[in-house]
Tab-separated table of C-alpha atoms and ligand atoms in Angstrom:
chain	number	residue	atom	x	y	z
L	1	UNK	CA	210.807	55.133	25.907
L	2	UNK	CA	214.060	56.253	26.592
L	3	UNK	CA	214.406	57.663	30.331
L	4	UNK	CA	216.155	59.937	31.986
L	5	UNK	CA	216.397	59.240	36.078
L	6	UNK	CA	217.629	62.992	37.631
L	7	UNK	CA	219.071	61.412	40.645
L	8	UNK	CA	220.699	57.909	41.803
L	9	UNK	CA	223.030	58.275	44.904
L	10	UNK	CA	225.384	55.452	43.131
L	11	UNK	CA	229.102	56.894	44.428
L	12	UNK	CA	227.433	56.799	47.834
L	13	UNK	CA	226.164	53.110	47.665
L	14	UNK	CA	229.107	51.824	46.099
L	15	UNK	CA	231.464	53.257	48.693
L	16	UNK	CA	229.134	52.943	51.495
L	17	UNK	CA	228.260	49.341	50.530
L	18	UNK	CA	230.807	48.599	48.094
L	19	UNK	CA	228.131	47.532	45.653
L	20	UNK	CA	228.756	47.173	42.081
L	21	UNK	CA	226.007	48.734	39.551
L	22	UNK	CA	227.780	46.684	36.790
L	23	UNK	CA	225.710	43.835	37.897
L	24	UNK	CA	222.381	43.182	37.810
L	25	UNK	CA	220.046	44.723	40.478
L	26	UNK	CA	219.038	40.690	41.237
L	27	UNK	CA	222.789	39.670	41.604
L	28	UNK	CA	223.662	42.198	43.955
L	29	UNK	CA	220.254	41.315	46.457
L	30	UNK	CA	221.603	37.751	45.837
L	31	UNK	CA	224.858	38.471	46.910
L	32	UNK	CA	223.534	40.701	49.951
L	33	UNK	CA	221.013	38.502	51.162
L	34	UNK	CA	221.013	38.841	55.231
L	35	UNK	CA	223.635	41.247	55.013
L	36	UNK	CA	224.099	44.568	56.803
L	37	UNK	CA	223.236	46.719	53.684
L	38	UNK	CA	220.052	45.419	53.217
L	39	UNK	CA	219.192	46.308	57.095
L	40	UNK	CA	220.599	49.847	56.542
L	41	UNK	CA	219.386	50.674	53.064
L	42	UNK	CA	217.244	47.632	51.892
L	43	UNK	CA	217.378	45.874	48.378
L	44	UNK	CA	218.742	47.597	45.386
L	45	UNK	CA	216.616	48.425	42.706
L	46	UNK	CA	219.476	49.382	40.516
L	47	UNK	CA	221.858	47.616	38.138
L	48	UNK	CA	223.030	47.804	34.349
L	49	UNK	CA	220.791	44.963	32.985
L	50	UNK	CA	217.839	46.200	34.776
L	51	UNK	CA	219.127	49.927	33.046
L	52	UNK	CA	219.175	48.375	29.651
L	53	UNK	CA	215.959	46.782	30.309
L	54	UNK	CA	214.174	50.011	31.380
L	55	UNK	CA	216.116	52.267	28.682
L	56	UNK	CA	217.216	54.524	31.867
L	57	UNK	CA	220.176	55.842	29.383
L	58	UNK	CA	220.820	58.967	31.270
L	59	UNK	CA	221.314	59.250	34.803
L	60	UNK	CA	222.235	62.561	37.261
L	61	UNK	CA	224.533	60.885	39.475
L	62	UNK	CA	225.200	62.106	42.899
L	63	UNK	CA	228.079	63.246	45.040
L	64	UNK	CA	226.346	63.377	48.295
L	65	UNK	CA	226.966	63.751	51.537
L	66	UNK	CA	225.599	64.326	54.891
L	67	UNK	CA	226.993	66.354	58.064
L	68	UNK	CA	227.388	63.669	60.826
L	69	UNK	CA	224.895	65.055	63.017
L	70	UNK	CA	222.807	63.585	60.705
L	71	UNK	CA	224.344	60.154	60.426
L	72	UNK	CA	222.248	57.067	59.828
L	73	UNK	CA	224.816	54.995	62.020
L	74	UNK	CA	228.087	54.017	62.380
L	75	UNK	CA	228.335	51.987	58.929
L	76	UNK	CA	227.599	56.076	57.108
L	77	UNK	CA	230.888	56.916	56.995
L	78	UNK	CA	230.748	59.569	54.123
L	79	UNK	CA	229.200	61.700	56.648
L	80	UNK	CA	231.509	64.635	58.105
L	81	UNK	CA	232.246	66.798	60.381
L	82	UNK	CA	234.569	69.486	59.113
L	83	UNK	CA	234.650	71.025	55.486
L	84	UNK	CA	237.589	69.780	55.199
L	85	UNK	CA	236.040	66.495	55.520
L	86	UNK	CA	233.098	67.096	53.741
L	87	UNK	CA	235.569	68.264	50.669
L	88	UNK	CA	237.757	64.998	50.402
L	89	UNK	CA	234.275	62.801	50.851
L	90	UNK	CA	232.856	64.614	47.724
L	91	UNK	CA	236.128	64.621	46.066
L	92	UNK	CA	236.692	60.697	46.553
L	93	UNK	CA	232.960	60.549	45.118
L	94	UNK	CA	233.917	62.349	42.059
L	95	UNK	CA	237.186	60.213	41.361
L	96	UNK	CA	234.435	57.167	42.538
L	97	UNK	CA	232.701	57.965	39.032
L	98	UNK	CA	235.832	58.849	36.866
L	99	UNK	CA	237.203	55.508	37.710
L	100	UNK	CA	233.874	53.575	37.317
L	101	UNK	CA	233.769	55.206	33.126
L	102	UNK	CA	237.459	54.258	32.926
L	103	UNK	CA	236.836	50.482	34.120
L	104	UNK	CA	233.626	50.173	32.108
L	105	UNK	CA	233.521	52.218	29.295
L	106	UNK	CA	230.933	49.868	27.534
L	107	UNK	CA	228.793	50.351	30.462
L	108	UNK	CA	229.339	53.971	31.650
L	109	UNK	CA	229.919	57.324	30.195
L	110	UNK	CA	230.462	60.967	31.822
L	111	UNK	CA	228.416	63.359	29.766
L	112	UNK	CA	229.669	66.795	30.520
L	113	UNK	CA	229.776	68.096	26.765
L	114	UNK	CA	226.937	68.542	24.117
L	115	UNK	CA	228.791	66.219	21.238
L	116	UNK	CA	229.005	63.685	24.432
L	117	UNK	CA	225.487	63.388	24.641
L	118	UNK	CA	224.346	63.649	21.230
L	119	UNK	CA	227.072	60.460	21.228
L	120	UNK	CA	225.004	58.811	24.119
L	121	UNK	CA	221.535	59.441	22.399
L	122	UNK	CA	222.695	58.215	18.602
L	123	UNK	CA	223.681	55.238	20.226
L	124	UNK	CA	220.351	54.200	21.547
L	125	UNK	CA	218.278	55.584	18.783
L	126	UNK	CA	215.098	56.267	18.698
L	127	UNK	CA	214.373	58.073	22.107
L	128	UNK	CA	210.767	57.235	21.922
L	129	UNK	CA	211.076	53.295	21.291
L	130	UNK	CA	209.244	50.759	23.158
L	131	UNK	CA	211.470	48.902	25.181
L	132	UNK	CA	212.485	45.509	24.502
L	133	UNK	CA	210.690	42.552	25.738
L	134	UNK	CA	211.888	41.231	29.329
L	135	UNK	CA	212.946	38.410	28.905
L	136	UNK	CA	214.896	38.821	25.653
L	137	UNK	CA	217.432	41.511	27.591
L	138	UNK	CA	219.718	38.996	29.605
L	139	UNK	CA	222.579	39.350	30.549
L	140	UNK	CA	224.511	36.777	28.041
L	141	UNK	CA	222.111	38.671	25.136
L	142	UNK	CA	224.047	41.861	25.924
L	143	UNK	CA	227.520	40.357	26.302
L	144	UNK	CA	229.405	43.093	24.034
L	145	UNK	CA	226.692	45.175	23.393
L	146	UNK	CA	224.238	47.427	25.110
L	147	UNK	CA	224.336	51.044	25.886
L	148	UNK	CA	226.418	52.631	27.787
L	149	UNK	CA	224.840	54.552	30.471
L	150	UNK	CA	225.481	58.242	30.373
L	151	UNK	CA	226.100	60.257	33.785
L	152	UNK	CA	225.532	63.696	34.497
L	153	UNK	CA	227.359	64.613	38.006
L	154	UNK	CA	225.190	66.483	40.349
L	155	UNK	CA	226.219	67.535	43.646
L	156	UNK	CA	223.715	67.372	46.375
L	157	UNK	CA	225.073	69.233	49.301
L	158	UNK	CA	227.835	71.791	48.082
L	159	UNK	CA	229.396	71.620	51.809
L	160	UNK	CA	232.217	70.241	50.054
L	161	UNK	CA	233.043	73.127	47.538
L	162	UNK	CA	235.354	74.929	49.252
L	163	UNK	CA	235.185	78.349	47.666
L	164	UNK	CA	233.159	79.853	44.629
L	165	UNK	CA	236.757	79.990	42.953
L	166	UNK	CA	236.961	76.210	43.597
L	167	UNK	CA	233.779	75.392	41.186
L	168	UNK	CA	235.942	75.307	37.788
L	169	UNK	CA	237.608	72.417	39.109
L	170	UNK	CA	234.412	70.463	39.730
L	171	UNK	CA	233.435	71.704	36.677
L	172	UNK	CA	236.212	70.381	35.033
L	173	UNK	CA	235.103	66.904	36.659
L	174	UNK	CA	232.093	67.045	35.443
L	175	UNK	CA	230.008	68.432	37.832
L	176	UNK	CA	227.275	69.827	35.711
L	177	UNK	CA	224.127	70.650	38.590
L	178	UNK	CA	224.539	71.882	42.276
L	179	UNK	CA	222.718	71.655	45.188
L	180	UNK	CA	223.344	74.136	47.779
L	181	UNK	CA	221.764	72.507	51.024
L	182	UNK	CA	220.758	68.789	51.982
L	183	UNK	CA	220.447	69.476	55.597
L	184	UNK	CA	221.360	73.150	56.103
L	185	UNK	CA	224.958	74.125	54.978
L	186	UNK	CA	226.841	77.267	55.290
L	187	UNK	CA	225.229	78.641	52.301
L	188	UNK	CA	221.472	78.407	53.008
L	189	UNK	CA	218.704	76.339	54.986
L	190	UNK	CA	217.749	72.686	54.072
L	191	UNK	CA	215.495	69.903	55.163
L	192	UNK	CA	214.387	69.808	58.563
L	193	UNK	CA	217.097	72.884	59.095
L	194	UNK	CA	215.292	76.319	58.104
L	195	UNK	CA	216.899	79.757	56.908
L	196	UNK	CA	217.984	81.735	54.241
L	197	UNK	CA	220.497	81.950	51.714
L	198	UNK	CA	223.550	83.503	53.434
L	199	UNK	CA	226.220	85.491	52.121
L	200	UNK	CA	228.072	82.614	51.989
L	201	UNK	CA	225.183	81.269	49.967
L	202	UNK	CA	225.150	84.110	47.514
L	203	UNK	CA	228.843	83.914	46.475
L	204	UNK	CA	228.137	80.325	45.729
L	205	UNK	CA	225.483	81.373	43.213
L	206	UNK	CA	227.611	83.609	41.517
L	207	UNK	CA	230.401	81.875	41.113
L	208	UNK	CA	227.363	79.210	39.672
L	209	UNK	CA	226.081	81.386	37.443
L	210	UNK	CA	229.870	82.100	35.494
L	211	UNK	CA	229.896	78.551	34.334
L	212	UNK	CA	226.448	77.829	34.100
L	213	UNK	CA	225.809	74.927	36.685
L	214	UNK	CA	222.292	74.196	36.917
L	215	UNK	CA	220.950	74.852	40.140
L	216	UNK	CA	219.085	72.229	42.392
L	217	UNK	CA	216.774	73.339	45.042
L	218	UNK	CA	215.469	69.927	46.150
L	219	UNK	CA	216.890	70.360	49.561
L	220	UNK	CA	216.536	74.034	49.383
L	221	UNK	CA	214.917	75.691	52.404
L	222	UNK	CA	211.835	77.598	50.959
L	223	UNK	CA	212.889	80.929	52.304
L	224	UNK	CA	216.003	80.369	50.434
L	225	UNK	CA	214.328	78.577	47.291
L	226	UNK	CA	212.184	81.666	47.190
L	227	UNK	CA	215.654	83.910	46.834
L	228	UNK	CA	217.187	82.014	44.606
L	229	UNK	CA	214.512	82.329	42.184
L	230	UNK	CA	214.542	85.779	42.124
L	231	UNK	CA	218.664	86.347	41.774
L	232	UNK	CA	219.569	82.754	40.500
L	233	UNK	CA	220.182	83.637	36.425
L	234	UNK	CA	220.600	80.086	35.282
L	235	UNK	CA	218.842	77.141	35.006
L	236	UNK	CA	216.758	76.117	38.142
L	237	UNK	CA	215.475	72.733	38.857
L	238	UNK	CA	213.908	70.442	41.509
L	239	UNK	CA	215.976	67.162	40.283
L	240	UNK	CA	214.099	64.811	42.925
L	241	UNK	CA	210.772	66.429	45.172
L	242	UNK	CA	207.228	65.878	44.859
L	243	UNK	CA	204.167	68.487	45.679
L	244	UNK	CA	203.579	69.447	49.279
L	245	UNK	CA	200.187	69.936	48.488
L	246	UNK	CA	199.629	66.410	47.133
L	247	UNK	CA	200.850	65.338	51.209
L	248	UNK	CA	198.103	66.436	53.413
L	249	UNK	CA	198.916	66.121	57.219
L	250	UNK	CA	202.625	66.718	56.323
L	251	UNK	CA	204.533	70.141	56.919
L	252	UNK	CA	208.180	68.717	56.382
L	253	UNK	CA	210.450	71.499	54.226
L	254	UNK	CA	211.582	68.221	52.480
L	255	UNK	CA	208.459	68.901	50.112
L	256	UNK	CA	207.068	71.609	47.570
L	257	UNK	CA	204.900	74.593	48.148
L	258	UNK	CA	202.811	76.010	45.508
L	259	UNK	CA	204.451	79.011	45.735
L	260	UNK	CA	208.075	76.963	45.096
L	261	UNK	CA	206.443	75.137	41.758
L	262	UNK	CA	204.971	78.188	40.874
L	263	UNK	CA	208.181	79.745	40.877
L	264	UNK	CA	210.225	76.753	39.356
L	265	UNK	CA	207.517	77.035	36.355
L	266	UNK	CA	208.278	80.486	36.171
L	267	UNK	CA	211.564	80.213	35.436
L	268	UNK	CA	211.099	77.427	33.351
L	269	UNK	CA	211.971	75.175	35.546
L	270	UNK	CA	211.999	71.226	35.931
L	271	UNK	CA	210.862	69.308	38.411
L	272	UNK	CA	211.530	65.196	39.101
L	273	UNK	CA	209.271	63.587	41.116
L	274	UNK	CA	210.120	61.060	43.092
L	275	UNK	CA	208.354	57.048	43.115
L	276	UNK	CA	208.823	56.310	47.016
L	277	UNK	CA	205.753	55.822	48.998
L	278	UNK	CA	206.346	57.973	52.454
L	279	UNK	CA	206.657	60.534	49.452
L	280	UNK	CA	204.155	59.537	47.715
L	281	UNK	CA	201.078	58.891	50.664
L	282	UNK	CA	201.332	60.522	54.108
L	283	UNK	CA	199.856	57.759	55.449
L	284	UNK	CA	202.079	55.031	54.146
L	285	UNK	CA	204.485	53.689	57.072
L	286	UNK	CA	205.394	50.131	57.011
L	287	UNK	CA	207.994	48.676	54.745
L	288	UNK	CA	205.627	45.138	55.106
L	289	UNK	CA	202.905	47.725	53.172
L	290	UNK	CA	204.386	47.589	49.677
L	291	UNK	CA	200.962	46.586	47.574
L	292	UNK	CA	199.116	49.515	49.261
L	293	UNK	CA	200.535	52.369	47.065
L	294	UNK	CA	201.028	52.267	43.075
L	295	UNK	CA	202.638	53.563	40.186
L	296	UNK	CA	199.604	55.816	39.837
L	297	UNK	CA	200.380	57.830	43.426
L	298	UNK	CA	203.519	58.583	40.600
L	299	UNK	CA	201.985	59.773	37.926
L	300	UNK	CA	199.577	62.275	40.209
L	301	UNK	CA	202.782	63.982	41.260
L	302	UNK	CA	203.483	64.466	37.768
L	303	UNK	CA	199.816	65.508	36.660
L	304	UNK	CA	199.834	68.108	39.359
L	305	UNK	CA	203.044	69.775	38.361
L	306	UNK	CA	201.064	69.397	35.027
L	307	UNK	CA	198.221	71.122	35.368
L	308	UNK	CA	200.022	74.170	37.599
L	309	UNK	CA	202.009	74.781	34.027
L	310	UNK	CA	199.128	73.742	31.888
L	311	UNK	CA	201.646	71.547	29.866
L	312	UNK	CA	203.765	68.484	30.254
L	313	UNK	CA	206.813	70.491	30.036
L	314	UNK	CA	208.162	70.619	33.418
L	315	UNK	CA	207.588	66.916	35.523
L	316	UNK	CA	209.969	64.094	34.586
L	317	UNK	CA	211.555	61.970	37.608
L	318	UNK	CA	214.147	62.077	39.956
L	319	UNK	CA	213.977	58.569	41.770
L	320	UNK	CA	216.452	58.919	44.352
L	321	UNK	CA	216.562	55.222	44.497
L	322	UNK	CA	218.970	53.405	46.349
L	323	UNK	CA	219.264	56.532	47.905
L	324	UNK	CA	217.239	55.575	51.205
L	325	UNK	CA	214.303	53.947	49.037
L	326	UNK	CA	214.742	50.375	47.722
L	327	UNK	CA	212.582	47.690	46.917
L	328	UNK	CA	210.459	47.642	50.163
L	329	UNK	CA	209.529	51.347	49.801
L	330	UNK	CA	208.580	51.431	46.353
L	331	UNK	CA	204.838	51.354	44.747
L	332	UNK	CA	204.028	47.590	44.289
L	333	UNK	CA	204.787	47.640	40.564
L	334	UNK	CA	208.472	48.454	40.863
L	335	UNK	CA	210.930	45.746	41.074
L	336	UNK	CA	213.818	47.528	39.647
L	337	UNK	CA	214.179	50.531	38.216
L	338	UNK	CA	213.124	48.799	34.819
L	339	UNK	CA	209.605	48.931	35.803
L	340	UNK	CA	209.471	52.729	36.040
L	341	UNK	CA	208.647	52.265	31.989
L	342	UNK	CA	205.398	51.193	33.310
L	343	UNK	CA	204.371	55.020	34.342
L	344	UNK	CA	204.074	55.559	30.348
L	345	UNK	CA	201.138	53.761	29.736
L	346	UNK	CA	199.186	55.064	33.069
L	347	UNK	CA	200.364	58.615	31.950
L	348	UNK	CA	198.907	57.398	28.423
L	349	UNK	CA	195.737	56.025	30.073
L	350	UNK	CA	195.269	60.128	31.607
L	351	UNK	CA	195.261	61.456	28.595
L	352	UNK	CA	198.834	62.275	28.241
L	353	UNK	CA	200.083	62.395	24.614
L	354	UNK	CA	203.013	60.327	23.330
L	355	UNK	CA	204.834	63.691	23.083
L	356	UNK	CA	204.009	64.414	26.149
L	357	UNK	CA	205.141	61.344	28.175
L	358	UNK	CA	208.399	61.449	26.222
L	359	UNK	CA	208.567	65.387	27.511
L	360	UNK	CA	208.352	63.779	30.654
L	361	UNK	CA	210.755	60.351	30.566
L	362	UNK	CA	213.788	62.787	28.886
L	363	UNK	CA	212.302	65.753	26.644
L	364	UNK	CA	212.516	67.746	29.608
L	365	UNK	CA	215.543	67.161	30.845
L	366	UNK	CA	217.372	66.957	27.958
L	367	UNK	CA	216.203	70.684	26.824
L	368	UNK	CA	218.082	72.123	29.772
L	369	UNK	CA	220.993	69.846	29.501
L	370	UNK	CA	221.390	71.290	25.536
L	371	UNK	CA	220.667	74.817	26.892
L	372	UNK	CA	223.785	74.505	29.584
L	373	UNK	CA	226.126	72.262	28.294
L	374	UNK	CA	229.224	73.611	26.619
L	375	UNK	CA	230.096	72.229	22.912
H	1	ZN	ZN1	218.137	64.006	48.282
């Protein structure tokens, strides 16, 4: 089944940690065994073969960044402290992916244009294929062939956008989805950082709305999720957050009211739910407790969002991995991010149909992509 993942940090990892997502998630952990990235970020659960293996043909790839009052550490150095900063470390993200597409075209594509995606999806065929078996994709077996992976750039944290008239230039890079806040910025409140959407905030919208960006709300303070709604006219999404309600004990902004799905659904909104287990369980804490939580914590996230719309149009994924999650905080099924084809047949096992889990790997996503994309 062909899948769509709605958010992988990869510009951030591979200038953070210089690694390389032309290899194979088990060649990079090879060649950072004992290092420093594994400390900071753990093992990568991401790489081409393991893309091909899992038919993740379509990925929303991030420019992120985070203001250095939030750093990690020393070794974070895309975080900033001015805009002027947090323009050029989302700009060198940006040229990060044009460069990656012009050094591996057989591997990577920028999809910014309808006939570029209906490209990317003729290529791998039938969307709703089983995948192959896993020992027959190698990497010798796909020497010269393959699919190339398309990428759909999303910024998370528009800190960096320096002025509404500034967006047709990211458009033109191929920004295609926007999220306001990560922490809070200057247009609105964001995780752990409450408030509204400013002025500042509501410029940026408009400016959205002229060229159609989709807008992401993952980080979105509810207060200023809540506005949006109601005076965002494009598409809204969630690209990577899972249910609030689902998280008992927890009262982090990080997560999703009722009221917020409610008003994704709506607006015909889509929401990707991220497979890491602090978001999965409230009570999960140790990276040594991998086993304890499974691919099935997952698919609940997805059933809720389910049975609040009372159809499988609006849950798909968003697995933010690599993006703070990695091997050792992943439900005990997931290797790499091949294994996430493993959700279809425990959606399958609920009672999901076979239209509806392929709603969910890329249906869903792919409808809004069609509706915003430009010819
Ligand atoms: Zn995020």
């Amino acid at each position: 089944m062909f899948l769509i993942d709605a958010h992988q940090d990869l510009a951030w990892n591979m200038l953070t940690f210089g690694r390389d997502y032309t290899r194979a998630a088990e060649e990079t952990r090879r060649l950072e065994a004992g290092s420093a990235t594994v400390q900071h970020n753990g093992d990568t659960l991401l790489g081409w073969l393991d893309y091909q293996r899992g038919q993740v043909g379509l990925i929303f790839a991030t420019i992120y960044i985070g203001p250095k009052r939030r750093a990690m550490g020393d070794w974070d150095k895309l975080s900033y402290e001015t805009l002027e900063e947090a323009h050029r470390f989302s700009v060198l993200q940006m040229e990060t992916y044009h460069r990656l597409v012009e050094a591996h075209p057989q591997k990577f594509r920028l999809v910014g244009r309808r006939g570029e995606l209906d490209a990317l999806l003729g290529g791998w065929g039938p969307l709703d294929a089983a995948p192959p078996a896993g020992e027959s994709v190698s990497a010798s077996s796909l020497e010269g062939s393959g699919h190339p992976v398309g990428l759909v750039l999303l910024i998370e944290n528009a800190e960096g956008i320096r002025s509404p008239e500034e967006l047709s230039f990211w458009w033109d890079g191929g920004v295609r989805l926007i999220g306001p806040a990560w922490a809070g910025t200057r247009f609105c409140g964001g995780t752990r950082e409450p408030g509204p959407l400013t002025p500042a905030g509501y410029d940026l919208l408009r400016g959205m709305a002229e060229h159609n960006f989709i807008l992401d709300i993952s980080h979105m303070d509810e207060q200023a999720v809540l506005q949006a709604l109601d005076f965002y006219p494009a598409e809204i999404v969630a690209t990577h957050a899972n249910a609030l309600a689902l998280l008992p004990g927890i009262e982090s902004n990080r997560f999703l009211s009722d009221r917020v799905i409610d008003g994704l659904l709506t607006r015909d909104g889509v929401i990707g739910v991220i497979p890491a287990n602090d978001f999965l369980d409230p009570t999960w804490r140790s990276h040594r407790d991998k086993e304890r939580i499974g691919l099935e914590a997952v698919a609940a996230h997805i059933d809720y969002i389910c049975q609040r719309a009372g159809d499988a149009r609006h849950a798909a994924l968003g697995t933010d991995f690599d993006g703070g999650f990695s091997v050792q905080t992943t439900p005990r099924e997931v290797d790499t991010i091949a294994d996430m084809q493993k959700l279809a047949s425990i959606l399958s096992q609920m009672g999901y149909t076979s239209e509806d889990v392929a709603a969910i790997f890329h249906g869903n996503w792919l409808e809004r992509l069609y509706r915003i994309l430009p010819e």
